[in-house]
PDB file of C-alpha atoms in Angstrom:
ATOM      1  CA  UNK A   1       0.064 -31.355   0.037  1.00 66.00           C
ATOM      2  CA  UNK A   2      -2.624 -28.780  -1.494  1.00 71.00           C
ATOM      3  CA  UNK A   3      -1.006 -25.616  -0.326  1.00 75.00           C
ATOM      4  CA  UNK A   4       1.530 -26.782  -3.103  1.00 74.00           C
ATOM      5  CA  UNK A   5      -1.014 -27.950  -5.786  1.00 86.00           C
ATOM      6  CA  UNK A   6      -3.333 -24.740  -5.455  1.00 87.00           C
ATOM      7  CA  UNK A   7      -0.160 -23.022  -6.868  1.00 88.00           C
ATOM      8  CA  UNK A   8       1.088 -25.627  -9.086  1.00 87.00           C
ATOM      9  CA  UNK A   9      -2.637 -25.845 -10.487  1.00 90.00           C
ATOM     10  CA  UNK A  10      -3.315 -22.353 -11.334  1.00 91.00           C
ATOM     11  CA  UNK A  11       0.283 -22.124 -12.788  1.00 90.00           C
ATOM     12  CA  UNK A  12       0.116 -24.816 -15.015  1.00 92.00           C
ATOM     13  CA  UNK A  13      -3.994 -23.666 -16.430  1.00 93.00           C
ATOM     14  CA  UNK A  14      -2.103 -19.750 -17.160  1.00 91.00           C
ATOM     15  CA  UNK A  15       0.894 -21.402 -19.456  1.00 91.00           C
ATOM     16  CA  UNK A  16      -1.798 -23.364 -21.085  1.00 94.00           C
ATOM     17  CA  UNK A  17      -3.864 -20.346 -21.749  1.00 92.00           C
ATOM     18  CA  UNK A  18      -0.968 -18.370 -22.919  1.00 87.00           C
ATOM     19  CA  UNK A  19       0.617 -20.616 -25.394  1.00 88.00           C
ATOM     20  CA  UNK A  20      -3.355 -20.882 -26.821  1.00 91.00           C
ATOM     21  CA  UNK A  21      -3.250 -17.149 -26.986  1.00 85.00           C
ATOM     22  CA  UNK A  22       0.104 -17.075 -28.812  1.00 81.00           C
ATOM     23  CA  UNK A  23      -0.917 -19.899 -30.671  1.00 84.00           C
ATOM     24  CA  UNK A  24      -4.005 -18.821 -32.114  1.00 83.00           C
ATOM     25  CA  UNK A  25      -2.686 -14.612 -33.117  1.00 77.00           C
ATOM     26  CA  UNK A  26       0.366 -17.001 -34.752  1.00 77.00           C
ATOM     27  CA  UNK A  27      -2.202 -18.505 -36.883  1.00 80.00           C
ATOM     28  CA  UNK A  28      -4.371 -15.672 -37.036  1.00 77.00           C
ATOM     29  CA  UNK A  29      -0.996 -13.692 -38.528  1.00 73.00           C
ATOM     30  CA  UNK A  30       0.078 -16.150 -40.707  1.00 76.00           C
ATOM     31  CA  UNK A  31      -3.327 -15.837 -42.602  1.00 78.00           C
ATOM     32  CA  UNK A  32      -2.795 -11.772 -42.778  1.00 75.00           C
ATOM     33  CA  UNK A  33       0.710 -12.064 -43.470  1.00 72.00           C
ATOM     34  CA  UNK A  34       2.276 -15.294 -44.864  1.00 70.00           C
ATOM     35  CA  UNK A  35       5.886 -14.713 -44.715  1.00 72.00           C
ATOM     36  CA  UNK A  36       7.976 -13.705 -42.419  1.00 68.00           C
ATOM     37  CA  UNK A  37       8.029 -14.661 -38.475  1.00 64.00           C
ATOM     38  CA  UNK A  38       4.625 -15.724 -36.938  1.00 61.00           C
ATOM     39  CA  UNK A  39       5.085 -14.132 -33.592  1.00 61.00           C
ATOM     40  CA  UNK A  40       7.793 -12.010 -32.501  1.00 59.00           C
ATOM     41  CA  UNK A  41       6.875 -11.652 -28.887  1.00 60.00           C
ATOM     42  CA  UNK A  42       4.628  -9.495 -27.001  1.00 58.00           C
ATOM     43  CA  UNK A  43       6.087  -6.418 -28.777  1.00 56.00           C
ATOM     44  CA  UNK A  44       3.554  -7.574 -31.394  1.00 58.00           C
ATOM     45  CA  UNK A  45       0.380  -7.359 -28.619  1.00 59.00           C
ATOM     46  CA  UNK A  46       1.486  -4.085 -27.780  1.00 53.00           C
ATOM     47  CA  UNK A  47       0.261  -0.982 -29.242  1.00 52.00           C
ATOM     48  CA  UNK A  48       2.680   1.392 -27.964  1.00 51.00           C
ATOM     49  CA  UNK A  49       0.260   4.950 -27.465  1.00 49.00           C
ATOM     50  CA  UNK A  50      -2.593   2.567 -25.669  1.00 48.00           C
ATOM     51  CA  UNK A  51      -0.553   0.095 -24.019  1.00 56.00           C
ATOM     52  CA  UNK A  52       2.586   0.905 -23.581  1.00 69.00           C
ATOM     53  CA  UNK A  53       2.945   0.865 -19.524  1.00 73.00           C
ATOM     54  CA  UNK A  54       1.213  -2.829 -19.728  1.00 70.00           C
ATOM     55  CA  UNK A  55       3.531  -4.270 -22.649  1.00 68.00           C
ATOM     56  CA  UNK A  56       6.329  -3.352 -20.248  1.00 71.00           C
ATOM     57  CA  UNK A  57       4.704  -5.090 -17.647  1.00 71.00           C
ATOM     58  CA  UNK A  58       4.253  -8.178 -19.986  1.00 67.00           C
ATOM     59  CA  UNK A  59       7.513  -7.850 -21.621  1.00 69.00           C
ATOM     60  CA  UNK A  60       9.080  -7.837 -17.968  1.00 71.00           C
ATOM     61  CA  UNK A  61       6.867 -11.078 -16.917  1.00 67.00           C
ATOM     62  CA  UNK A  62       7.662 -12.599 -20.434  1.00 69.00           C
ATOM     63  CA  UNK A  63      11.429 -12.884 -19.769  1.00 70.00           C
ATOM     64  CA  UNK A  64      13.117 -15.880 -18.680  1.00 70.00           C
ATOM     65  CA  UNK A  65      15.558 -14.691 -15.992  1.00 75.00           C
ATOM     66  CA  UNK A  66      13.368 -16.202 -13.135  1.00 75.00           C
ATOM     67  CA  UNK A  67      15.677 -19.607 -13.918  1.00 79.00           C
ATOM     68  CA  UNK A  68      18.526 -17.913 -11.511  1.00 84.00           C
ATOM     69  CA  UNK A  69      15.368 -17.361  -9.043  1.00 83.00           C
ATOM     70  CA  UNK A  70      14.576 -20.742  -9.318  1.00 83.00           C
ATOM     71  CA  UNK A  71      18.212 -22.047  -8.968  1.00 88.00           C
ATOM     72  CA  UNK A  72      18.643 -20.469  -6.205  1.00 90.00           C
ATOM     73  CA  UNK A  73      15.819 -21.096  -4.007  1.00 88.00           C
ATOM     74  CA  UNK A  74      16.838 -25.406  -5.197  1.00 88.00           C
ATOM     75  CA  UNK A  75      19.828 -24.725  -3.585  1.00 92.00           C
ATOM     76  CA  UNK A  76      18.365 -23.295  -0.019  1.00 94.00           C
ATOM     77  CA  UNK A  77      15.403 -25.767   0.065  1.00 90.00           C
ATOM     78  CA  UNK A  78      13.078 -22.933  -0.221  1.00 89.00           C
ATOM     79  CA  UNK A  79      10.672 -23.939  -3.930  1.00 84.00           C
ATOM     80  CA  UNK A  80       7.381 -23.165  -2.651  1.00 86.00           C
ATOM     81  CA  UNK A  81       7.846 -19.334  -2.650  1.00 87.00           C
ATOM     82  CA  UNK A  82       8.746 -19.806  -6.452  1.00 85.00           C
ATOM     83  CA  UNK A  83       5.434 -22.071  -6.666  1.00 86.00           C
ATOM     84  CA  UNK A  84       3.948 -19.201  -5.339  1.00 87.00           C
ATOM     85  CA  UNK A  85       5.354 -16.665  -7.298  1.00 86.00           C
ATOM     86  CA  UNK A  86       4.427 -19.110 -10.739  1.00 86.00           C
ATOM     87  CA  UNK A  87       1.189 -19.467  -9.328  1.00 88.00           C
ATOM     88  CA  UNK A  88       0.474 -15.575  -9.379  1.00 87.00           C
ATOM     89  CA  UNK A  89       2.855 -14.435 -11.978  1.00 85.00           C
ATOM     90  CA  UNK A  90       1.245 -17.180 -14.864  1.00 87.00           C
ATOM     91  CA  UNK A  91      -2.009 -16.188 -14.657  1.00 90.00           C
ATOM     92  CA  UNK A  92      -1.216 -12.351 -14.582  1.00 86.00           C
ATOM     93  CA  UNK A  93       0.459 -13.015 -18.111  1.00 82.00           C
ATOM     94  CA  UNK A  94      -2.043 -14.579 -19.438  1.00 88.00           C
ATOM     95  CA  UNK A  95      -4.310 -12.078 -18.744  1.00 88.00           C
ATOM     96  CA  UNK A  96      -2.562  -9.292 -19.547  1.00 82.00           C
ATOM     97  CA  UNK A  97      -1.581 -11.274 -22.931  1.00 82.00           C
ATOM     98  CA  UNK A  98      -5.996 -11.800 -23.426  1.00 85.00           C
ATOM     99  CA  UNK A  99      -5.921  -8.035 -23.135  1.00 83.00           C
ATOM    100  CA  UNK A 100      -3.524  -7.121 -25.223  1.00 78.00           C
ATOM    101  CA  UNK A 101      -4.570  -9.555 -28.134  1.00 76.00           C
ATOM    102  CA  UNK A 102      -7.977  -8.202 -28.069  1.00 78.00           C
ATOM    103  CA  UNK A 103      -6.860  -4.456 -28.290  1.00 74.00           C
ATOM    104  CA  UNK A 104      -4.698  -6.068 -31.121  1.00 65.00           C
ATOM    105  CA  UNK A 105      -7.797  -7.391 -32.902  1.00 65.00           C
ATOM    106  CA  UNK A 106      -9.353  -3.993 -32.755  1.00 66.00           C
ATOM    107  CA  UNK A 107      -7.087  -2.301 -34.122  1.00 63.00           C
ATOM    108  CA  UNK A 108      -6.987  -4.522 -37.230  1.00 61.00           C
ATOM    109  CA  UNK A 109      -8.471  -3.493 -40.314  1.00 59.00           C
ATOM    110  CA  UNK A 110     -11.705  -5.305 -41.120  1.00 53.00           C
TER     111      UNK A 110
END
């Protein structure tokens, strides 16, 4: 049914997105700084006087207590408003995540 895939679709191309974007500052990190952990969540996007209302937002999208949401709406039949949900709330991330990496890169010495 394509009022499912729509959802499904644009879900699936924002987790792809993100785990390039955390993929690629890893990387990009690892070459600045060789020990220590690659990536330790958006926290490290974030630049706390410029960003600090939309790293909240991220860190709040970032978190994985939307498992109860989805157990829950399994148990009354009711997965397409979590399809939904996915299908806004993924892409959001990502681009908040784009945003956030390039106001990273700025700040970066050259």
């Amino acid at each position: 049914n394509f009022i499912f895939v729509l959802p499904g679709a644009v879900a699936a191309i924002g987790v792809l997105g993100s785990a390039s974007v955390v993929f690629h500052y890893s990387s990009e990190r690892a070459a600045r700084k060789p020990s220590g952990p690659l990536f330790d969540g958006i926290a490290d996007l974030a630049h706390p006087e410029a960003n600090g209302k939309l790293a909240k937002l991220e860190t709040m999208l970032a978190q994985r207590d939307f498992i109860y949401l989805l157990v829950v709406l399994a148990a009354v039949d009711r997965l397409e408003e979590f399809l939904w949900a996915a299908g806004v709330g993924t892409p959001l991330f990502f681009v908040i995540l784009l945003y956030l990496k390039k106001s990273d890169a700025r700040r970066q010495p050259a």
